[in-house]
Structure formats: structure tokens, C-alpha cells
């Protein structure tokens, strides 16, 4: 059911039965290392190219999820998945041999939450019983598509972010399983917000207004206060974007400075790993949620979370033609079951 | 302009971001670029001196061999994944010398190796260096033409 302007209420409360995460070398050295299921030391993951490696990351995340659940592959009704690459090739090739129906999604770095919202909607409506929501990104393949060759000796600016290598997956099921698990209660689907920022080395600033818009709309639609949530976690705004988001909301009288955090700032140690403004990419939000946030919910350290993933929907072509960066943010509210 | 609950125009927001933005430390960056760029040139001069004084090459030949040597060193360091690390700290200091030119070509070639020898390496090798070549050649043509005109009178 839709309430207010953009928010969906899931009356049947679909469950996130389990999650799985797999990350690359840089993320394994980061502060969240212990929360990830698999840590791969080789950024090529034994493959010939970064694109193939990214596919393998997605595949491994799904396999890990099915092992953890535990669930047989044929019991999964559908996969909602996406990545950053043109034509979502990482996803397409990863699902190729799985024999499971697929909705391929593109929402840039917001893809994981987009997948989670769609999976929850299908399960809530009763069309599917068990769905997987997953997203991946890879530093090597993203740099090649959006920036310069990896070995090119150029300097990174202080506001630049680092694409996370890895994949996260969540199993969304209908709510009559016996196991107690966190449930999805609300989702706020974002609109495109473009404040005219053209600097790709400062995605945080481009995406912060989208996160602001979605969070504000979510709170208005649900008539909740910001302190209702134990944690409001954004996908990959990074240091700069997070500061902007907090200030923009402050101007509207909403204080999230105590319960806000950002996946991109959590996944790396910004200073010792020289990560400038933090992590980004589909896998940033996907792995931090699947690893860290889900663990917090499961162990009842927090009772609810608003996960807001932001995406910058530009391409090198649109930027070359002088366009600014259109951004989007999707939010999903997840609670522990009492 | 997209609709949003933010009561700001695009210009106001740009101003606001510009104020908040942490800019690159220009003085520090310039200093490192100057030192590293200078160091590369000193190495070049050393190679030149060795060719000219030790092996007795003519000035013209020695400078050609120096260029070739520097290009080789740039390519080798790129392949060994060292050049990008130097570049991250040195910035323009390692981009402007000829070693940086070599780095841009070799890095593109490595990057696109996966799509094959012709459409991968062949078609993409000059992706970064191409614009430099095109406008380098064009500007030298224009300057040459001006030089020729001046010479006429």
C-alpha cells in the first residue's frame, strides 16, 4: 500500500532471512573485515579480467547465501540484481548458469536497495515466496568504464571516492517461516534530483540532495521523527556528502547527526588506507548492509534501520556532452521482529 | 531543473558545495610535482651525459637515445605497477615528462588487453595519449606556419 507521496508499506512484513557478503583485498583490510563472509585476496579472483572477476563475486555471494540460508537453488523464485557496468554484464554472466529468473536492474550505487524494495514488493504481494536481492561492483571494472586506465599515473582529489570490490546478497522471504529475522516494513522510492553538479570527483555533493529528499519524504510519509531510527545509514555519500546531508536536514529542523552513518565511510579506514572521501559503488551499500548492518539487527544491537542508497545516474558520454549528474536515493526501513 | 524539497537553486547549491569542498593542497602538490619532475629531468640529463661523454655519441644521437631510454623506463615502471603509485603523489610532476606519455600509452594497452590484440590493445592504446598527439601536432603546424610567415618578411 502506498502512503503519502512516495512510500510503500509492506503489511505482510517480508523477512530478510539471511544475507551474504564477499569482498576484495582493500575491503578485507578495512575496519569491517570481520563481518564479511568471504574475503578474496586476489582482485582478479582467478579470472582473466576485472569484469569476469566481478561476475564471480556476484556468483559467490549468491552461493554463499544459499549455503548460509540454507536453501536449494530451485527454491528461489527470482533474483533482483544489478551492477555498474554497461548492460549489467557482471550480473548477466553471474546468473547465466543458475537457472533462476532474473530482473536485471540499474540504479548505479542505489541498485542494492532498489533490488531489496522490488524483492520485498513481490514477496509482499504474494507473487513470489523467496527472492534474492543482490548487487556488485569492482574497482577495476568501474575505473575502466568511468575513469582512466588503472595504471595511469594520475592524482586523486580529496573528494574522490574509491569503488568497493565485492558483492552482497539478501534473501527476502514470505513471513511464515519459523525463524526470527529482520523484516522489511517500509520503502520510499526516490525521484531524480539534479542540483547541477558536474564534478565526477565529487559524487557525494551530487548525491546528497537526493538522499535529503528521500529521507525527508520518508519521514513525512510515515509521520516518523528522525530519532525513531536507531540507525540511518546512507550508501556511499562519503565524508563530504554526509556532511552536506546532515546540514541540509538540519536546515529543515531534522537532526540526524547522532544516528547517521555512511557505508562508504565505514568500509575503509579513510586515513590509514588513503581513501580520500570514502567508498562507493553498488557493493559498498550491499556488502556493508549484508555484513555489518544485518549483524547489528540480528544481534539486536539496534532494533531498526533506515537504509538509504544513493546512485549517480550519469555516464562518461553524458558528462562529455556537458550534462550534470542526475542522482537518486531509495530508502528501505528494516526492523527486528519482536 | 529537477523538482526537490530543497529550497535552493542550482547556483546556490553550487556555491554552498564550493565553500564546503576540501580542495587539493596546491602548494604541497606543486612542490612535490616540481621535485619529482625535476628528478626525472636530472635522470634524463645523466643518461644523456653517459651517452655523449662515455660513449661519444653526437649531440643529436645522444638526445634521441635519451628519449628512447626514458620512454622505456616509463613503460617498464607502468608494467611493474609502480608508475601509478608515483603519479598518485607526484601528479603533474610525473605526467608532463615523456615518461608520463609512455605511461598513458602502456596503461591503456594493459587495460584493454582483455579485448584482444586488434580491437583491444590496437584500438585503445592511444585513448589517453591520442588527444595530446592530435593537438600537439596541430599546434606545431600552426606555429610552423607562423614561423614561415615571419621568415618571408
Coordinates of C-alpha atoms in Angstrom, one line a residue, chain A residues 5-6 43 48-49 51 140 143-144 148-159 191-197 199 202 205-206 208-209 212-213 216-217 220 240 243-244 247-248 252 274, chain B residues 1-10 13-14 16-17 20-25 29 78 81-84 87-92 94-95 100 103-104 107-108 110-112 114-115 127-128:
Chain A
X5 CA 3.9 10.8 -1.6
X6 CA 6.3 8.0 -2.3
X43 CA 41.4 -8.8 -7.0
X48 CA 41.4 -13.1 -16.7
X49 CA 39.6 -9.8 -16.5
X51 CA 34.6 -7.9 -15.5
X140 CA 39.0 -2.4 -11.7
X143 CA 37.6 2.7 -13.1
X144 CA 37.9 1.4 -16.7
X148 CA 41.1 6.3 -16.6
X149 CA 43.2 3.1 -17.0
X150 CA 44.2 1.7 -13.6
X151 CA 48.0 2.0 -14.2
X152 CA 47.7 5.6 -15.4
X153 CA 49.6 7.8 -13.0
X154 CA 47.1 10.4 -12.2
X155 CA 46.4 12.1 -8.9
X156 CA 43.1 11.7 -7.0
X157 CA 41.3 14.7 -5.5
X158 CA 40.3 14.9 -1.7
X159 CA 36.6 14.5 -2.5
X191 CA 13.0 10.6 -7.5
X192 CA 15.7 12.0 -9.7
X193 CA 17.3 15.0 -8.0
X194 CA 19.9 17.0 -10.0
X195 CA 21.3 20.2 -8.5
X196 CA 23.6 20.9 -11.4
X197 CA 26.8 19.4 -10.0
X199 CA 32.3 17.3 -10.9
X202 CA 32.7 14.9 -6.0
X205 CA 27.9 16.5 -3.2
X206 CA 25.9 15.5 -6.3
X208 CA 23.4 14.3 -1.1
X209 CA 20.4 16.3 -2.2
X212 CA 18.0 14.6 1.6
X213 CA 14.8 14.5 -0.5
X216 CA 12.6 14.0 4.3
X217 CA 9.8 12.4 2.2
X220 CA 6.8 13.0 6.2
X240 CA 31.7 15.3 2.0
X243 CA 28.3 16.4 6.0
X244 CA 26.1 18.1 3.3
X247 CA 23.4 20.2 7.2
X248 CA 20.6 20.2 4.7
X252 CA 14.7 21.7 7.9
X274 CA 44.3 6.7 2.0
Chain B
X1 CA 15.7 21.7 -13.1
X2 CA 14.5 18.7 -11.2
X3 CA 11.9 19.1 -8.5
X4 CA 13.1 18.7 -5.0
X5 CA 12.2 19.7 -1.4
X6 CA 15.4 21.6 -1.2
X7 CA 14.7 25.3 -1.2
X8 CA 17.9 26.2 -3.2
X9 CA 18.6 27.0 -6.8
X10 CA 21.3 25.1 -8.6
X13 CA 23.8 24.8 -4.1
X14 CA 27.0 25.0 -6.2
X16 CA 27.4 26.1 -1.0
X17 CA 29.3 23.0 -2.2
X20 CA 32.5 23.2 1.9
X21 CA 34.7 21.4 -0.6
X22 CA 38.1 20.4 0.6
X23 CA 40.4 21.5 -2.2
X24 CA 43.7 19.8 -3.1
X25 CA 46.7 21.2 -1.2
X29 CA 51.2 19.3 -4.7
X78 CA 54.0 1.2 -15.6
X81 CA 52.6 -1.1 -11.4
X82 CA 55.0 1.4 -9.9
X83 CA 54.3 4.4 -12.1
X84 CA 50.7 4.9 -10.9
X87 CA 51.7 9.5 -10.1
X88 CA 49.3 9.5 -7.2
X89 CA 51.7 11.5 -5.1
X90 CA 53.6 13.5 -7.8
X91 CA 50.7 14.5 -10.1
X92 CA 51.8 16.7 -12.9
X94 CA 55.3 12.6 -13.4
X95 CA 52.6 13.2 -16.1
X100 CA 54.2 10.2 -18.3
X103 CA 52.8 5.6 -19.0
X104 CA 49.5 6.8 -20.6
X107 CA 48.5 1.8 -19.1
X108 CA 45.8 1.9 -21.8
X110 CA 47.4 -3.1 -20.3
X111 CA 43.8 -2.1 -19.5
X112 CA 42.4 -3.2 -22.9
X114 CA 41.4 -8.4 -22.4
X115 CA 39.5 -7.4 -25.6
X127 CA 42.9 6.7 -25.8
X128 CA 44.6 8.9 -23.3

